[in-house]
Amino acid sequence: MATMTFREAISQALREEMYRDERVFIMGEEVGKWGGTYAVTRGFLDEFGEKRVRDTPIAESVIVGAAAGAAIVGLRPVAELMTINFAFLAMDQIVNHVAKLHYMFNGQITVPIVIRVVGGGGRQLGATHSQSPEVVFAHFPGLKVVAPGTPADAKGLLKAAIRDDDPVFFVEHATLYSVRGEVPEDDDYLVPIGVSDVKRQGKDVTIVSYSKMLQVALEAANRLAEEGIEAEVIDLRTLRPLDTRAIVESVQKTNRLVVVEEGWRAYGVGAEVASRVTELAFDHLDAPVRRVAQAEVPLPYNRRLEQMALPQVADVIRAVKDVMYIK
Amino acid sequence: MAETMTLVKEAEKTALLSSETKVEMLRKMWLIRAFEEKAEQLYALGKVHGTMHLSIGQEASAVGAVAALRPDDYMLSTHRGHGHCLAKGADPRRTMAEFLGKVTGYCRGRGGSMHIADVGSGNLGANGVVAGGVPIAVGVGLSIQMQRMERIVLCFFGDGAAHEGAFHESLNLASLWRLPVIFLCENNQYAMSLATERGLAVSAIAQHAASYAMPGTQVDGNDVIAVFTATSAAAERARAGGGPSLIEALTYRWRGHSKSDKQLYRSREELEAWKAKDPIPRFAQSLEREDLLDTEKAGHVEAEARAAIEEAVRFAEESEEPPLAEILQGVYA
């Protein structure tokens, strides 16, 4: 184990996989000379050369499309889009092609790419640069959508994503990059895609979350513990495929569920999780499922407005108390 | 500067091809024509649903371009892709079976008319979205270059694709990285109803090549040898590490865009004028002039192609529907 930041964990995963498999290469916006917009690939250009660390024009459609094309005939590209907001410029490639080719062509083609994107709000970048729309991508069968919340998971999931034969949409929350944590240094340390993780044990209420909101949920759980409420915090880690069983098992124990996501409430992760729990464990619920999510507005720039719109620790505590019928 | 309207002498063009190859090219053109006429019949009979996009009248661009490839070169196709698929070497029986949605089809009935891939023949897939395959072709070229494969990739698309941003992004990146890609635009004059000059400020699509520092060549797309010659030159350049090329093959689709097209945007006179330039008899007659065929043998070539399509229909109709129990299988690798 070593202590490192989320950024260093991502960087280490990329470096290890590039040394392990010469088919792995990086292409995208600012990955080379700039060293990554969030400094994840700093030094990579010198270390691996411009053949494997490829700066591209600001052309998201061909970044993703070319990564897919390279993948279907033998390589394993990691395509980086500067932020998740710009993934919408590559939407045709991501959802109409990358997600569908394997099934539609009956397995003649596989698309082993990783699309790395930076998501999330809270940095006063305004409405077009602050979104958390990973559920949009999780809607499509054929894609896998991963969003780690700790440095260790970031490393293990990214390595697993690169080794995966399916396309993986990999979301890194911008405000997590400086979060520190213990990270295994094993070259073959992998975290399986599609498996959630109980980050905190508890008996009174289940809080389901992922990515940056995992940190918010954990902080809320710590404060609730001071009041004698023991929350179980489940980190989804992967949005598609969703690890439903772990959530259901937890709810069967706690009988209460709060889902915390940074994206909008409408049609969100909370809606999906609540629906599945209702279908599979309705009789175990002692209260309606509560969703904590972003206010239904394009995220405003002003600091106070922005913080008001984004889910906060206090919002999670309030939701937990609601499902426990505590005033 | 784009090299428009490359003119090559007849003798130079034909010297590149053996007589057997030329007759085979004629057979492929008839095979495509027969396939599509049969497809249209099957649709009229209610044996096929959904939609289809016929390339009747455009057979020369499919066959001429693919003839310039080696068997293991890659190809990407479009929603109007039956011809490309057959030209690249697909079995008409499995192609027809896919068209009918049968389990023996190339994609086990999951793809259908617009989404046929036959990776075994280098066909990496038709693509149902206009310009959707163009960025992917750039990546195939990248993979070829990075792995130092002795291959190139041919990317078909229509004039409508030149409206799309993805087309421009793709030509730019392919040129920056000198990738072995041939961008082959089949300009059939209309993007659905929109005439080329109503959709593109620079309607000579080959001229767009100049913006991306690659050769752009406009050819008579109803002349199979002209298409072959231009594609051969582009292939030679790509294999030598010279990078991509853009070829615009001027042609015409005889049928509507798809089955719902009332064709309000063009005149019967225009259609008849293009039908008079039918690429198939035109090529057959040139082979007769070269004494490679007589009229009787030319008739045999057509009859053989039509018989192969009848057999394909029989095979497809006798094939099973895909088992319903398989529906959820194979979403992930």
XYZ file of C-alpha atoms in Angstrom, chain B residues 80-241:
162
model
C -26.814 1.996 -48.772
C -24.354 -0.828 -48.442
C -25.591 -4.076 -50.032
C -23.389 -3.415 -53.043
C -20.242 -2.695 -51.034
C -20.769 -5.837 -49.021
C -21.160 -8.067 -52.082
C -18.296 -6.352 -53.880
C -15.977 -7.055 -50.952
C -16.756 -10.736 -51.147
C -19.786 -11.453 -49.003
C -21.759 -14.580 -49.809
C -25.074 -13.453 -51.363
C -26.877 -16.190 -49.450
C -25.794 -14.955 -46.018
C -26.311 -11.348 -47.117
C -29.856 -12.104 -48.231
C -30.437 -14.053 -45.035
C -29.407 -11.004 -42.995
C -31.724 -8.861 -45.111
C -34.544 -11.242 -44.222
C -33.490 -11.248 -40.563
C -32.620 -14.917 -40.475
C -30.284 -16.821 -38.193
C -27.955 -17.674 -41.090
C -27.394 -13.999 -41.856
C -24.020 -12.409 -41.239
C -25.273 -10.853 -38.035
C -27.777 -13.559 -37.116
C -30.625 -11.232 -37.962
C -29.508 -8.569 -35.492
C -28.220 -6.077 -38.028
C -30.532 -6.061 -41.016
C -30.211 -4.179 -44.275
C -28.324 -1.185 -42.873
C -25.967 -3.055 -40.546
C -24.216 -5.898 -42.292
C -20.645 -6.692 -41.304
C -18.607 -9.547 -42.729
C -15.322 -9.285 -40.927
C -13.999 -12.388 -42.668
C -13.910 -10.519 -45.977
C -12.557 -7.322 -44.402
C -15.980 -5.668 -44.281
C -15.988 -3.971 -40.872
C -19.588 -3.030 -41.218
C -22.199 -0.967 -42.891
C -23.349 1.976 -40.826
C -26.885 3.263 -40.404
C -25.902 6.818 -39.510
C -24.794 9.301 -42.161
C -21.006 9.772 -41.734
C -21.085 7.396 -38.770
C -18.458 5.101 -40.226
C -16.057 7.825 -41.304
C -14.418 8.474 -37.892
C -14.207 4.732 -37.337
C -12.347 4.306 -40.615
C -9.793 6.845 -39.384
C -9.189 4.635 -36.366
C -8.840 1.546 -38.527
C -6.209 3.439 -40.482
C -4.504 4.408 -37.232
C -4.441 0.812 -36.096
C -2.986 -0.296 -39.435
C -0.278 2.336 -39.155
C 0.580 1.668 -35.500
C 0.718 -2.090 -36.013
C 2.558 -1.722 -39.324
C 0.037 -3.925 -41.118
C 0.338 -4.284 -44.873
C -3.189 -3.036 -45.332
C -5.287 -0.013 -46.135
C -8.885 0.927 -45.391
C -11.540 2.041 -47.853
C -14.361 4.136 -46.400
C -17.529 4.585 -48.434
C -19.953 7.388 -47.686
C -22.453 9.481 -49.607
C -22.692 13.150 -50.489
C -24.922 13.675 -47.447
C -22.031 12.638 -45.186
C -20.083 15.651 -46.414
C -22.680 17.798 -44.636
C -21.692 16.283 -41.306
C -19.044 17.590 -38.943
C -17.751 14.067 -38.453
C -16.648 14.002 -42.098
C -14.540 17.129 -41.672
C -13.085 16.046 -38.331
C -12.135 12.739 -39.891
C -10.416 14.042 -43.006
C -8.460 16.466 -40.873
C -7.175 13.859 -38.437
C -6.429 11.282 -41.151
C -4.353 13.857 -42.969
C -2.545 15.109 -39.848
C -1.502 11.553 -39.046
C -0.994 10.460 -42.687
C -3.231 7.456 -42.259
C -3.778 4.834 -44.985
C -7.425 5.680 -45.598
C -9.292 6.116 -48.868
C -12.350 8.290 -48.412
C -14.694 7.349 -51.219
C -17.709 9.569 -51.617
C -20.480 8.197 -53.774
C -22.106 11.436 -54.816
C -25.489 10.223 -56.016
C -26.695 13.834 -56.302
C -29.193 13.844 -53.453
C -29.008 13.626 -49.669
C -32.538 12.327 -49.341
C -34.243 15.194 -51.195
C -31.489 17.760 -50.842
C -29.504 18.259 -54.033
C -25.745 18.426 -53.491
C -25.583 22.121 -54.330
C -28.421 22.871 -51.905
C -26.542 21.142 -49.081
C -22.946 22.124 -49.630
C -21.539 25.589 -50.208
C -18.715 23.861 -52.088
C -20.690 21.201 -53.901
C -17.756 19.617 -55.711
C -16.969 17.347 -52.793
C -13.500 16.455 -54.068
C -12.517 20.094 -53.559
C -12.930 19.711 -49.806
C -9.739 17.651 -49.930
C -7.764 20.852 -50.412
C -8.780 21.995 -46.914
C -7.226 18.878 -45.515
C -4.065 18.767 -47.620
C -4.865 15.542 -49.406
C -5.500 14.735 -53.065
C -9.107 15.075 -54.158
C -10.227 13.408 -57.344
C -13.590 13.606 -59.027
C -14.399 10.694 -61.312
C -17.260 9.426 -63.403
C -18.783 7.097 -60.869
C -20.692 5.208 -63.531
C -17.424 4.191 -65.171
C -16.163 1.215 -63.202
C -12.682 1.451 -64.664
C -12.412 5.157 -63.852
C -13.351 4.426 -60.246
C -10.896 1.548 -60.158
C -8.090 3.690 -61.530
C -8.620 6.543 -59.109
C -8.890 4.156 -56.167
C -5.767 2.305 -57.269
C -3.815 5.546 -57.257
C -5.143 6.355 -53.775
C -4.321 2.827 -52.605
C -0.780 3.087 -53.907
C -0.324 6.374 -52.087
C -1.748 4.941 -48.861
C 0.447 1.833 -49.000
C 3.524 3.954 -49.589
C 2.831 5.948 -46.409
